[in-house]
PDB file of C-alpha atoms and ligand atoms in Angstrom:
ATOM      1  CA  UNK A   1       0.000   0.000   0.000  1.00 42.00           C
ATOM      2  CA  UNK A   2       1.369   3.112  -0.940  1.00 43.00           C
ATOM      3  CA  UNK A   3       1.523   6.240   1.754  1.00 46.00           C
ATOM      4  CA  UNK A   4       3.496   9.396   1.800  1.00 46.00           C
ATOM      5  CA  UNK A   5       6.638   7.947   3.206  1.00 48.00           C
ATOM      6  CA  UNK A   6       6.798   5.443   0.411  1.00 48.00           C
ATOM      7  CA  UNK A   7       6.041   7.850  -2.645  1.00 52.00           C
ATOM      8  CA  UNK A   8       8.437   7.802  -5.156  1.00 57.00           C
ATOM      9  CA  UNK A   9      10.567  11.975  -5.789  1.00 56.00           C
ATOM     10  CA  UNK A  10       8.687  11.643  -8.847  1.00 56.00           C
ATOM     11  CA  UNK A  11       5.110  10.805  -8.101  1.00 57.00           C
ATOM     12  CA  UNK A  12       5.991  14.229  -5.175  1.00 60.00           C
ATOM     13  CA  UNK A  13       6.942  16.828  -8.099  1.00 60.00           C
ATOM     14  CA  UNK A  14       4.199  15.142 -10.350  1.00 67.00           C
ATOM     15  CA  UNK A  15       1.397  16.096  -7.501  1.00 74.00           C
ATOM     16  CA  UNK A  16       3.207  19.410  -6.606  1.00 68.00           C
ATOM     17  CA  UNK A  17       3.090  20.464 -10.243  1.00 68.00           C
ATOM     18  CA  UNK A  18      -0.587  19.033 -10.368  1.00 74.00           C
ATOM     19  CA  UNK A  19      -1.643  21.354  -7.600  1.00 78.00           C
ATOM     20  CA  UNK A  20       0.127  24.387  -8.652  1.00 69.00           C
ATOM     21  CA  UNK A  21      -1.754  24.027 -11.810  1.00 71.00           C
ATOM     22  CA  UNK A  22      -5.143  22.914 -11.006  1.00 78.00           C
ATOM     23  CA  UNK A  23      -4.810  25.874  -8.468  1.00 77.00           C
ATOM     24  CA  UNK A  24      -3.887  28.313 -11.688  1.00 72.00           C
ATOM     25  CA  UNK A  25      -6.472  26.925 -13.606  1.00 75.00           C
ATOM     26  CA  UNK A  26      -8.808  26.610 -10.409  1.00 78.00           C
ATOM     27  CA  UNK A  27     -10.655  30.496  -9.774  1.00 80.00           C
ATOM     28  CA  UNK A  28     -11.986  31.730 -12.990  1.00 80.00           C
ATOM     29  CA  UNK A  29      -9.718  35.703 -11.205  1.00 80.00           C
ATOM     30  CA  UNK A  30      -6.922  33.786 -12.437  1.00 79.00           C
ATOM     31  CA  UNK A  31      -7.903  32.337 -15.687  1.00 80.00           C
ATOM     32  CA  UNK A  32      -8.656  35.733 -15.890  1.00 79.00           C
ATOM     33  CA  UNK A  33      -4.756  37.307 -14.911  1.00 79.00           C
ATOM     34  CA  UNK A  34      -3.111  34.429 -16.988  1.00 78.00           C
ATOM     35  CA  UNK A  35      -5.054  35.775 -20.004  1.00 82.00           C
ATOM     36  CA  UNK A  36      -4.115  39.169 -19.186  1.00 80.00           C
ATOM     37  CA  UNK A  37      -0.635  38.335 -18.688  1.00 75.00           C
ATOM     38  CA  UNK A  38      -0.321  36.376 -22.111  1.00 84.00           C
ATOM     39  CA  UNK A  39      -1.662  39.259 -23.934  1.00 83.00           C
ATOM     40  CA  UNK A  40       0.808  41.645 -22.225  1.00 81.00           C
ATOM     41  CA  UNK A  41       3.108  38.946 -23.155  1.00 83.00           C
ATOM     42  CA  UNK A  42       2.285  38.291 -26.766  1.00 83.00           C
ATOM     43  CA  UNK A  43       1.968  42.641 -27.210  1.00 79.00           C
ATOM     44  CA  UNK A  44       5.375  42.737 -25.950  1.00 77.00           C
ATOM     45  CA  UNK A  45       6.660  40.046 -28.202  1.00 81.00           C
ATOM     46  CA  UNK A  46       5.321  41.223 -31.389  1.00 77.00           C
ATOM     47  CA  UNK A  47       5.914  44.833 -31.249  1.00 70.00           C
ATOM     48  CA  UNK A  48       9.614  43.687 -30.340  1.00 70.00           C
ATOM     49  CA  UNK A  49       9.760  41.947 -33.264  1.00 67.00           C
ATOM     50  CA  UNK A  50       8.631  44.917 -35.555  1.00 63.00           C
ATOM     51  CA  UNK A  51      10.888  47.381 -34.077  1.00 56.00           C
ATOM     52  CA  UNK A  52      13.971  45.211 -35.224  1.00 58.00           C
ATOM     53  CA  UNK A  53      13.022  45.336 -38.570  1.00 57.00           C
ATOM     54  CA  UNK A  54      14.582  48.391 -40.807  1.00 55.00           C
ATOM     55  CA  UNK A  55      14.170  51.025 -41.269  1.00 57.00           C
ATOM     56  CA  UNK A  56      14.688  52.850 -38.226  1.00 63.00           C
ATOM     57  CA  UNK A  57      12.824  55.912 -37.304  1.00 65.00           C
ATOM     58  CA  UNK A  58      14.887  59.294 -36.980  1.00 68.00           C
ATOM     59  CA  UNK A  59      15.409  60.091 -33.339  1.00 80.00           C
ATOM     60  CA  UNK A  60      13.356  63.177 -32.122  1.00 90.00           C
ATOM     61  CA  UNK A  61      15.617  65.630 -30.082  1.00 92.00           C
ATOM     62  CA  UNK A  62      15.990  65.496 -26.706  1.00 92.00           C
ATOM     63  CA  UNK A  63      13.428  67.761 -24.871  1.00 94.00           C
ATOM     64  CA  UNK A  64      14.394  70.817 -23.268  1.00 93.00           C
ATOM     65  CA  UNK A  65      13.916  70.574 -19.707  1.00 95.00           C
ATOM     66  CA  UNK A  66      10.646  71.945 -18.183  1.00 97.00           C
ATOM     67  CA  UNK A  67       7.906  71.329 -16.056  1.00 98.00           C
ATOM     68  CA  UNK A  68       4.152  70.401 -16.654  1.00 98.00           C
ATOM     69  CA  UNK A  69       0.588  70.795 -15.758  1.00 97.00           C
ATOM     70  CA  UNK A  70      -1.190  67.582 -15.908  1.00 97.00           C
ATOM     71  CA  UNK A  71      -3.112  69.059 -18.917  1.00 96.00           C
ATOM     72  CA  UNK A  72       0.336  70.148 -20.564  1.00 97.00           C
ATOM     73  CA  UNK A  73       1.331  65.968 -19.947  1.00 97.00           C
ATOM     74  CA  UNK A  74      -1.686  65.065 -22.289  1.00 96.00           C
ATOM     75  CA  UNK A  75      -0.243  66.643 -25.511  1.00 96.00           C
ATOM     76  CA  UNK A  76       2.691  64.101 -25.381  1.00 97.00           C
ATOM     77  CA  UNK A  77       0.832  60.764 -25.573  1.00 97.00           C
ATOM     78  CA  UNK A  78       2.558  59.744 -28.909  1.00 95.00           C
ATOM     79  CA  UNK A  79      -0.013  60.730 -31.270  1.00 95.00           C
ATOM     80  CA  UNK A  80       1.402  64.353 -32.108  1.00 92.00           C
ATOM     81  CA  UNK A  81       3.494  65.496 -34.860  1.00 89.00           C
ATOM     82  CA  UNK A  82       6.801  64.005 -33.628  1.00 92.00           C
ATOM     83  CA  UNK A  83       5.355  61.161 -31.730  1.00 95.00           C
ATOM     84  CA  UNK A  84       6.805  62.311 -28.848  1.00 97.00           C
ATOM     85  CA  UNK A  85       5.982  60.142 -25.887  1.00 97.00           C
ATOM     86  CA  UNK A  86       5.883  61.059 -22.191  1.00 98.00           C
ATOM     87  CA  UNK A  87       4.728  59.917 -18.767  1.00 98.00           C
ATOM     88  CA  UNK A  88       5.222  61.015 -15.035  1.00 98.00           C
ATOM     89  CA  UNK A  89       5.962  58.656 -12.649  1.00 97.00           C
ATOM     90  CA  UNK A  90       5.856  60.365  -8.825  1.00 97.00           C
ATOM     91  CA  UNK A  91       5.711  63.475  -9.780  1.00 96.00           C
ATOM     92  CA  UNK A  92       8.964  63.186 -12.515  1.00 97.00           C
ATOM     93  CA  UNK A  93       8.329  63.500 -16.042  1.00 98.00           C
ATOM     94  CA  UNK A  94      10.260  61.156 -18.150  1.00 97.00           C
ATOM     95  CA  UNK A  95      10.654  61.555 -21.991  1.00 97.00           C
ATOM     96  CA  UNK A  96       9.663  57.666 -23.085  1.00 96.00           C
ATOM     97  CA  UNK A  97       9.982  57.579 -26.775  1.00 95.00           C
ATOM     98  CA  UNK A  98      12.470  55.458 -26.396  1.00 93.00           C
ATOM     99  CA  UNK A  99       9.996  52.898 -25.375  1.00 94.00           C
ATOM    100  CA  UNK A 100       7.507  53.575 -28.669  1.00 94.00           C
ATOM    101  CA  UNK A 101       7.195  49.886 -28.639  1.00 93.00           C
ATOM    102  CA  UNK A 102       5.893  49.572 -24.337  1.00 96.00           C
ATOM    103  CA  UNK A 103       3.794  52.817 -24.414  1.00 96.00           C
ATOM    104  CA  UNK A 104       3.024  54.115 -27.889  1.00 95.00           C
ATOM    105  CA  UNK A 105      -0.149  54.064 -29.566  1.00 93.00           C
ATOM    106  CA  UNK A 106      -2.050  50.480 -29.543  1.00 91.00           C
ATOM    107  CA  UNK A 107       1.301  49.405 -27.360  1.00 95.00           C
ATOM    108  CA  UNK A 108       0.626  47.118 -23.753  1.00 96.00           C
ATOM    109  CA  UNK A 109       1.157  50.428 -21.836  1.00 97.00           C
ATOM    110  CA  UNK A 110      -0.139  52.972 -24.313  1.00 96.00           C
ATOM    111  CA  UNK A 111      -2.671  54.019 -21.368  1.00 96.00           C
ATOM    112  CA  UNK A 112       0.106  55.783 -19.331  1.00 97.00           C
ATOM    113  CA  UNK A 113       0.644  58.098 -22.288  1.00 97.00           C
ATOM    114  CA  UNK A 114       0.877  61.192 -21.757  1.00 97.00           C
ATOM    115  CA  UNK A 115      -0.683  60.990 -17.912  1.00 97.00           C
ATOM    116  CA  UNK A 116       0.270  60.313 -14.823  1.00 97.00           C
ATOM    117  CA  UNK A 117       1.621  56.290 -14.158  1.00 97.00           C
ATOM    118  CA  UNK A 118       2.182  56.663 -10.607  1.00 97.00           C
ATOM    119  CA  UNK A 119      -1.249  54.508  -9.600  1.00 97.00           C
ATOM    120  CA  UNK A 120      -1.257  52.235 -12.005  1.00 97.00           C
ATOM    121  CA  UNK A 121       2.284  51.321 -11.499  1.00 97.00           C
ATOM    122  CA  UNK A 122       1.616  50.863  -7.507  1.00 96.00           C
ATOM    123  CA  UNK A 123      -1.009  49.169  -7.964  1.00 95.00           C
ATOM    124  CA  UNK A 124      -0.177  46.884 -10.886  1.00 95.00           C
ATOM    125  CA  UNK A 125      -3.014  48.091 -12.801  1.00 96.00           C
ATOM    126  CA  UNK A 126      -3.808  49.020 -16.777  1.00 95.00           C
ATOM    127  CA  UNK A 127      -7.248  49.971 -16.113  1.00 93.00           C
ATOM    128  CA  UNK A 128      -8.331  53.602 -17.217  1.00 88.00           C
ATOM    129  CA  UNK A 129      -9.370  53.993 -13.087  1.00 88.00           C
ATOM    130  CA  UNK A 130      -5.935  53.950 -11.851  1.00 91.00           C
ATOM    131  CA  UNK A 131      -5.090  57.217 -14.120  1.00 93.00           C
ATOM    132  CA  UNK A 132      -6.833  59.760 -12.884  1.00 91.00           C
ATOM    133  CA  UNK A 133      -7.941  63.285 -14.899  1.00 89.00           C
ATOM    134  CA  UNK A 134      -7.580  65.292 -12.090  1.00 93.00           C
ATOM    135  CA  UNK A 135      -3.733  65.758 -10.071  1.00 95.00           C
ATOM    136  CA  UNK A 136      -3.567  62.669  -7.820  1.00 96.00           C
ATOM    137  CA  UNK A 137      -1.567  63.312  -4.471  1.00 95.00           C
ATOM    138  CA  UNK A 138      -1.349  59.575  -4.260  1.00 96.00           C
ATOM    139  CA  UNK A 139      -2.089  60.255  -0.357  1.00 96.00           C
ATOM    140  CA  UNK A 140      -4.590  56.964  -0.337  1.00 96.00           C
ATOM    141  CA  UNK A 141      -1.604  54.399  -0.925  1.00 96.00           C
ATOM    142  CA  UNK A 142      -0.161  52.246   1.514  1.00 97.00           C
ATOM    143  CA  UNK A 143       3.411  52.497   2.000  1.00 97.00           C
ATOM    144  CA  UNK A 144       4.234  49.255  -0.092  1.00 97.00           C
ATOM    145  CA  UNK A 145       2.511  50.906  -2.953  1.00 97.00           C
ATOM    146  CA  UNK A 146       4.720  54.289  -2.710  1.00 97.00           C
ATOM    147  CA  UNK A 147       7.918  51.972  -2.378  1.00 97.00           C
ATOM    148  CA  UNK A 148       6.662  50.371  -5.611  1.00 97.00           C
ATOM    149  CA  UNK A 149       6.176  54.129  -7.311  1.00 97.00           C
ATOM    150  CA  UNK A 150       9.284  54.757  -6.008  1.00 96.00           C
ATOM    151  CA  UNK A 151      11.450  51.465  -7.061  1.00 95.00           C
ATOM    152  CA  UNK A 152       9.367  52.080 -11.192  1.00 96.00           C
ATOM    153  CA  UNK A 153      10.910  55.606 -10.820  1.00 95.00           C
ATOM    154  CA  UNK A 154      14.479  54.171  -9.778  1.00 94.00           C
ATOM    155  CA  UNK A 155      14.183  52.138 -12.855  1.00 93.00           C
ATOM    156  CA  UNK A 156      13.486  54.862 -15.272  1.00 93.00           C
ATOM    157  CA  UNK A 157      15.915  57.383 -13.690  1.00 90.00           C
ATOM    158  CA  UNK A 158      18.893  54.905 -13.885  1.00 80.00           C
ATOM    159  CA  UNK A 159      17.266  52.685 -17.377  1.00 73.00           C
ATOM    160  CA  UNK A 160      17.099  54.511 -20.149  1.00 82.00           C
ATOM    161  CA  UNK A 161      14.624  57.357 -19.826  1.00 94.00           C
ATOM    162  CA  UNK A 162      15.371  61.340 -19.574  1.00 94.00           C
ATOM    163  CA  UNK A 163      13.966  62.987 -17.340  1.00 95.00           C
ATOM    164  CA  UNK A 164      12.083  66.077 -18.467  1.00 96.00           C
ATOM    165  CA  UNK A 165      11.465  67.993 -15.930  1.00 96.00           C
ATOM    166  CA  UNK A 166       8.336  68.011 -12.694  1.00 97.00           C
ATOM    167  CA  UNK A 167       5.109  67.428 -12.547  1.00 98.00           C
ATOM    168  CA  UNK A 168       3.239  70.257 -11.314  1.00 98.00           C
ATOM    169  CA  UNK A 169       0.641  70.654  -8.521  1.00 96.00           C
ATOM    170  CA  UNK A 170      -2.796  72.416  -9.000  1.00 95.00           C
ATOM    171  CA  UNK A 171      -1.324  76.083  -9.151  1.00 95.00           C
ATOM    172  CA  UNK A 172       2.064  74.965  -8.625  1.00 96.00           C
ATOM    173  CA  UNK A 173       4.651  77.484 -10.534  1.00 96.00           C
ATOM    174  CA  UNK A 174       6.737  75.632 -13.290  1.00 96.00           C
ATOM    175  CA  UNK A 175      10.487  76.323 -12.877  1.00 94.00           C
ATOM    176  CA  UNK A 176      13.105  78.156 -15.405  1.00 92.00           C
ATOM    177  CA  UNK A 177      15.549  76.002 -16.040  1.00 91.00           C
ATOM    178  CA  UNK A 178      17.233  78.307 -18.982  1.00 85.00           C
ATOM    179  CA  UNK A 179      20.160  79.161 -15.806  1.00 74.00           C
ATOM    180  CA  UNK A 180      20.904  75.388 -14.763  1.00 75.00           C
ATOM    181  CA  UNK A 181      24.263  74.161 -15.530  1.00 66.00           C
ATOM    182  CA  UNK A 182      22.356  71.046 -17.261  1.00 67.00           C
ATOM    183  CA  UNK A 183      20.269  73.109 -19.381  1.00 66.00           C
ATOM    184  CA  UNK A 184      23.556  75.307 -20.665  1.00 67.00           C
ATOM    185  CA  UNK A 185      25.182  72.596 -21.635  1.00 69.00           C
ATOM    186  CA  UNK A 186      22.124  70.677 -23.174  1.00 68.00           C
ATOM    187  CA  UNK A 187      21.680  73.979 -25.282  1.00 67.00           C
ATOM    188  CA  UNK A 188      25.695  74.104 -26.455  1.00 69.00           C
ATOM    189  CA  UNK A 189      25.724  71.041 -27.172  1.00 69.00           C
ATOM    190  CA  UNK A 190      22.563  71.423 -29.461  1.00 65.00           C
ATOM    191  CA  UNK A 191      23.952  74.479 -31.092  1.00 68.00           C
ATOM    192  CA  UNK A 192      27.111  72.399 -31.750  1.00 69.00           C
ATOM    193  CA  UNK A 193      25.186  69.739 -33.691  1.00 63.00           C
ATOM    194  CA  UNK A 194      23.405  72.542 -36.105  1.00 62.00           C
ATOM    195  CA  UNK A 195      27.051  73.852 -36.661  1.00 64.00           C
ATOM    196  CA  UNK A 196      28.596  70.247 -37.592  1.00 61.00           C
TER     197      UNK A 196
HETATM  198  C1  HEM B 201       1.096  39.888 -15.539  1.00 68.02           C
HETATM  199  C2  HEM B 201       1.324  40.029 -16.754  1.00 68.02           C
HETATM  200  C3  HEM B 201       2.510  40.799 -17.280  1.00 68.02           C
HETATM  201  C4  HEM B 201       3.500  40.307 -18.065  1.00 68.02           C
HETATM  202  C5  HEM B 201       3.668  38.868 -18.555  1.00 68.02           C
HETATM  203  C6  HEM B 201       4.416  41.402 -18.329  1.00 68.02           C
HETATM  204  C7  HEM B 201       5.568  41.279 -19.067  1.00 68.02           C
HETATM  205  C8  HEM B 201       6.513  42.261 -19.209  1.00 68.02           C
HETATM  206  C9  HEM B 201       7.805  42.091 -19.858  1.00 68.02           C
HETATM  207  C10 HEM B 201       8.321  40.786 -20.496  1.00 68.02           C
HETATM  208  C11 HEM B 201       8.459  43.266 -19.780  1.00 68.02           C
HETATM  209  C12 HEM B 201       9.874  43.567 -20.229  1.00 68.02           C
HETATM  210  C13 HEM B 201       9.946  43.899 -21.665  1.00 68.02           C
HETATM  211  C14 HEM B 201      11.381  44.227 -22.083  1.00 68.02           C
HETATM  212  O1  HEM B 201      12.122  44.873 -21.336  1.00 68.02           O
HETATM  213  O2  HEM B 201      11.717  43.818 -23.186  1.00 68.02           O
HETATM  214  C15 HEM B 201       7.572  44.200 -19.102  1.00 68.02           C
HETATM  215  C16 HEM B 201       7.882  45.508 -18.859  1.00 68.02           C
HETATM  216  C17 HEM B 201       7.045  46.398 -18.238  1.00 68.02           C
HETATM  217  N1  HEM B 201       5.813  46.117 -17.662  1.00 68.02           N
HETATM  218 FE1  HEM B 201       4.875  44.356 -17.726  1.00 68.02          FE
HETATM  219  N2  HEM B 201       3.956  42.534 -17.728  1.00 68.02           N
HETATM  220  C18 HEM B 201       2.791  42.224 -17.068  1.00 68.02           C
HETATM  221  C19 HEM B 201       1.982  43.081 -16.369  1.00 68.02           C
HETATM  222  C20 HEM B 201       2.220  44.425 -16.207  1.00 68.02           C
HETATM  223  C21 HEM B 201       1.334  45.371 -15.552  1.00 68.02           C
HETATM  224  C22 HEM B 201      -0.030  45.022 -14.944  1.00 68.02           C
HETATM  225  C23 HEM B 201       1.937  46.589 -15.606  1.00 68.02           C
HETATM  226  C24 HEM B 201       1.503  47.950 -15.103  1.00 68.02           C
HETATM  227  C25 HEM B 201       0.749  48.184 -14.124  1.00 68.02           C
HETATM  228  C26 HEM B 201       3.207  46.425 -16.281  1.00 68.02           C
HETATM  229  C27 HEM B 201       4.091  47.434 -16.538  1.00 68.02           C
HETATM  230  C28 HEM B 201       5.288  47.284 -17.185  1.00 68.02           C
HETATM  231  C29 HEM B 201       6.202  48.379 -17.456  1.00 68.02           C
HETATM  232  C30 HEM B 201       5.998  49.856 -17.101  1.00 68.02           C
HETATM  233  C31 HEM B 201       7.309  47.827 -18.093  1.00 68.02           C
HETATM  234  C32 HEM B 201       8.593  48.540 -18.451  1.00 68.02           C
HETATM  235  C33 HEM B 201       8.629  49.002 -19.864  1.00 68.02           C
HETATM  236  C34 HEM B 201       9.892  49.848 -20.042  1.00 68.02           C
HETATM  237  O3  HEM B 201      11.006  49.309 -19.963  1.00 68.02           O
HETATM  238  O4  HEM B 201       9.712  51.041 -20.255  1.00 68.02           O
HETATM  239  N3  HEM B 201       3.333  45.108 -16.628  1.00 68.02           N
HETATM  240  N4  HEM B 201       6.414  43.570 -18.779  1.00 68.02           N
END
């Protein structure tokens, strides 16, 4: 008679994997995420796959730096003249373009165009609810949630993404950067490029 002392490795890993996957395949909330996740998935794949193939767009210049009204944010959701693409995560604008192929138009994350991430991102959500029209203080999120804003703006900030400039609060004043040592040299070394 066979008992749990006598089961065979095999037969254990055979049952584990059962259970893991009758448990997946168990609650109709995850058939649900799995579906999600395999379209996320299969978007990713594919647009990967077209923005291999030649020819290559031209690269838009870099943005000067500046800050922005949440209504300012909207004009930069990809679908202007030079597809520019930007979204603000915590309060940071960051000049996505880069990333055509994760937010752009019809794209997995082409909701955070143009708006605000910050919720979604905490709260590991693409619905339109998590973006809100109005400024969102983000004061309703636990503090797991803000380390998660925080750790998606690490990753931009460090990845591969320029940052543009704030995000501003309901009559919040946007800063002149025209005097910052960053902004000097961004603007020589533009003027040096027209000369060449
Ligand atoms: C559960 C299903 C999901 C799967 C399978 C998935 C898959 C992926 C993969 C493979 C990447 C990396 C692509 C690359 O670097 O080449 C990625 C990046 C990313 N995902 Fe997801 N994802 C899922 C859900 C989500 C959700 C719900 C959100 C937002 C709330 C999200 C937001 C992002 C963002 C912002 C990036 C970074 C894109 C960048 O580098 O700019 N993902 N995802």
């Amino acid at each position: 008679m066979a008992n749990s002392d006598t089961e065979s490795p095999e037969a254990g890993n055979e049952s584990f994997v059962y259970r893991v996957f009758s448990e997946l395949i168990g609650s109709p909330l995850n058939l649900v995420l799995l579906g999600i996740c395999a379209i996320l998935l299969y978007k990713i794949l594919s647009g990967r796959r077209k923005v291999q193939a030649p020819p290559r767009e031209p690269e838009i210049p870099k943005m000067k730096k500046r800050d922005f009204t949440l209504e300012q944010l909207r004009e930069y959701d990809g679908k202007g003249k030079d597809g520019r693409l930007l979204i603000a995560v915590n309060s940071k604008v960051f000049d996505v373009t880069r990333g055509k192929r994760f937010y752009g138009p019809g794209a997995p994350y082409g909701v955070f165009a143009g708006r605000d991430a910050s919720r979604g991102l905490a709260t590991f959500s693409l619905s339109e609810d998590s973006i809100k029209d109005e400024y969102d203080d983000l004061s309703d999120l636990n503090t797991m949630q803000m380390d998660s804003v925080k750790e998606w703006e690490m990753q931009f900030t460090g990845k591969k993404y320029d940052y543009v400039g704030k995000l501003l609060k309901p009559g919040e004043q946007p800063q002149d950067y025209s005097d910052t040592e960053d902004e000097q040299s961004e603007e020589k070394r533009r003027e040096d490029k027209k000369a060449d």
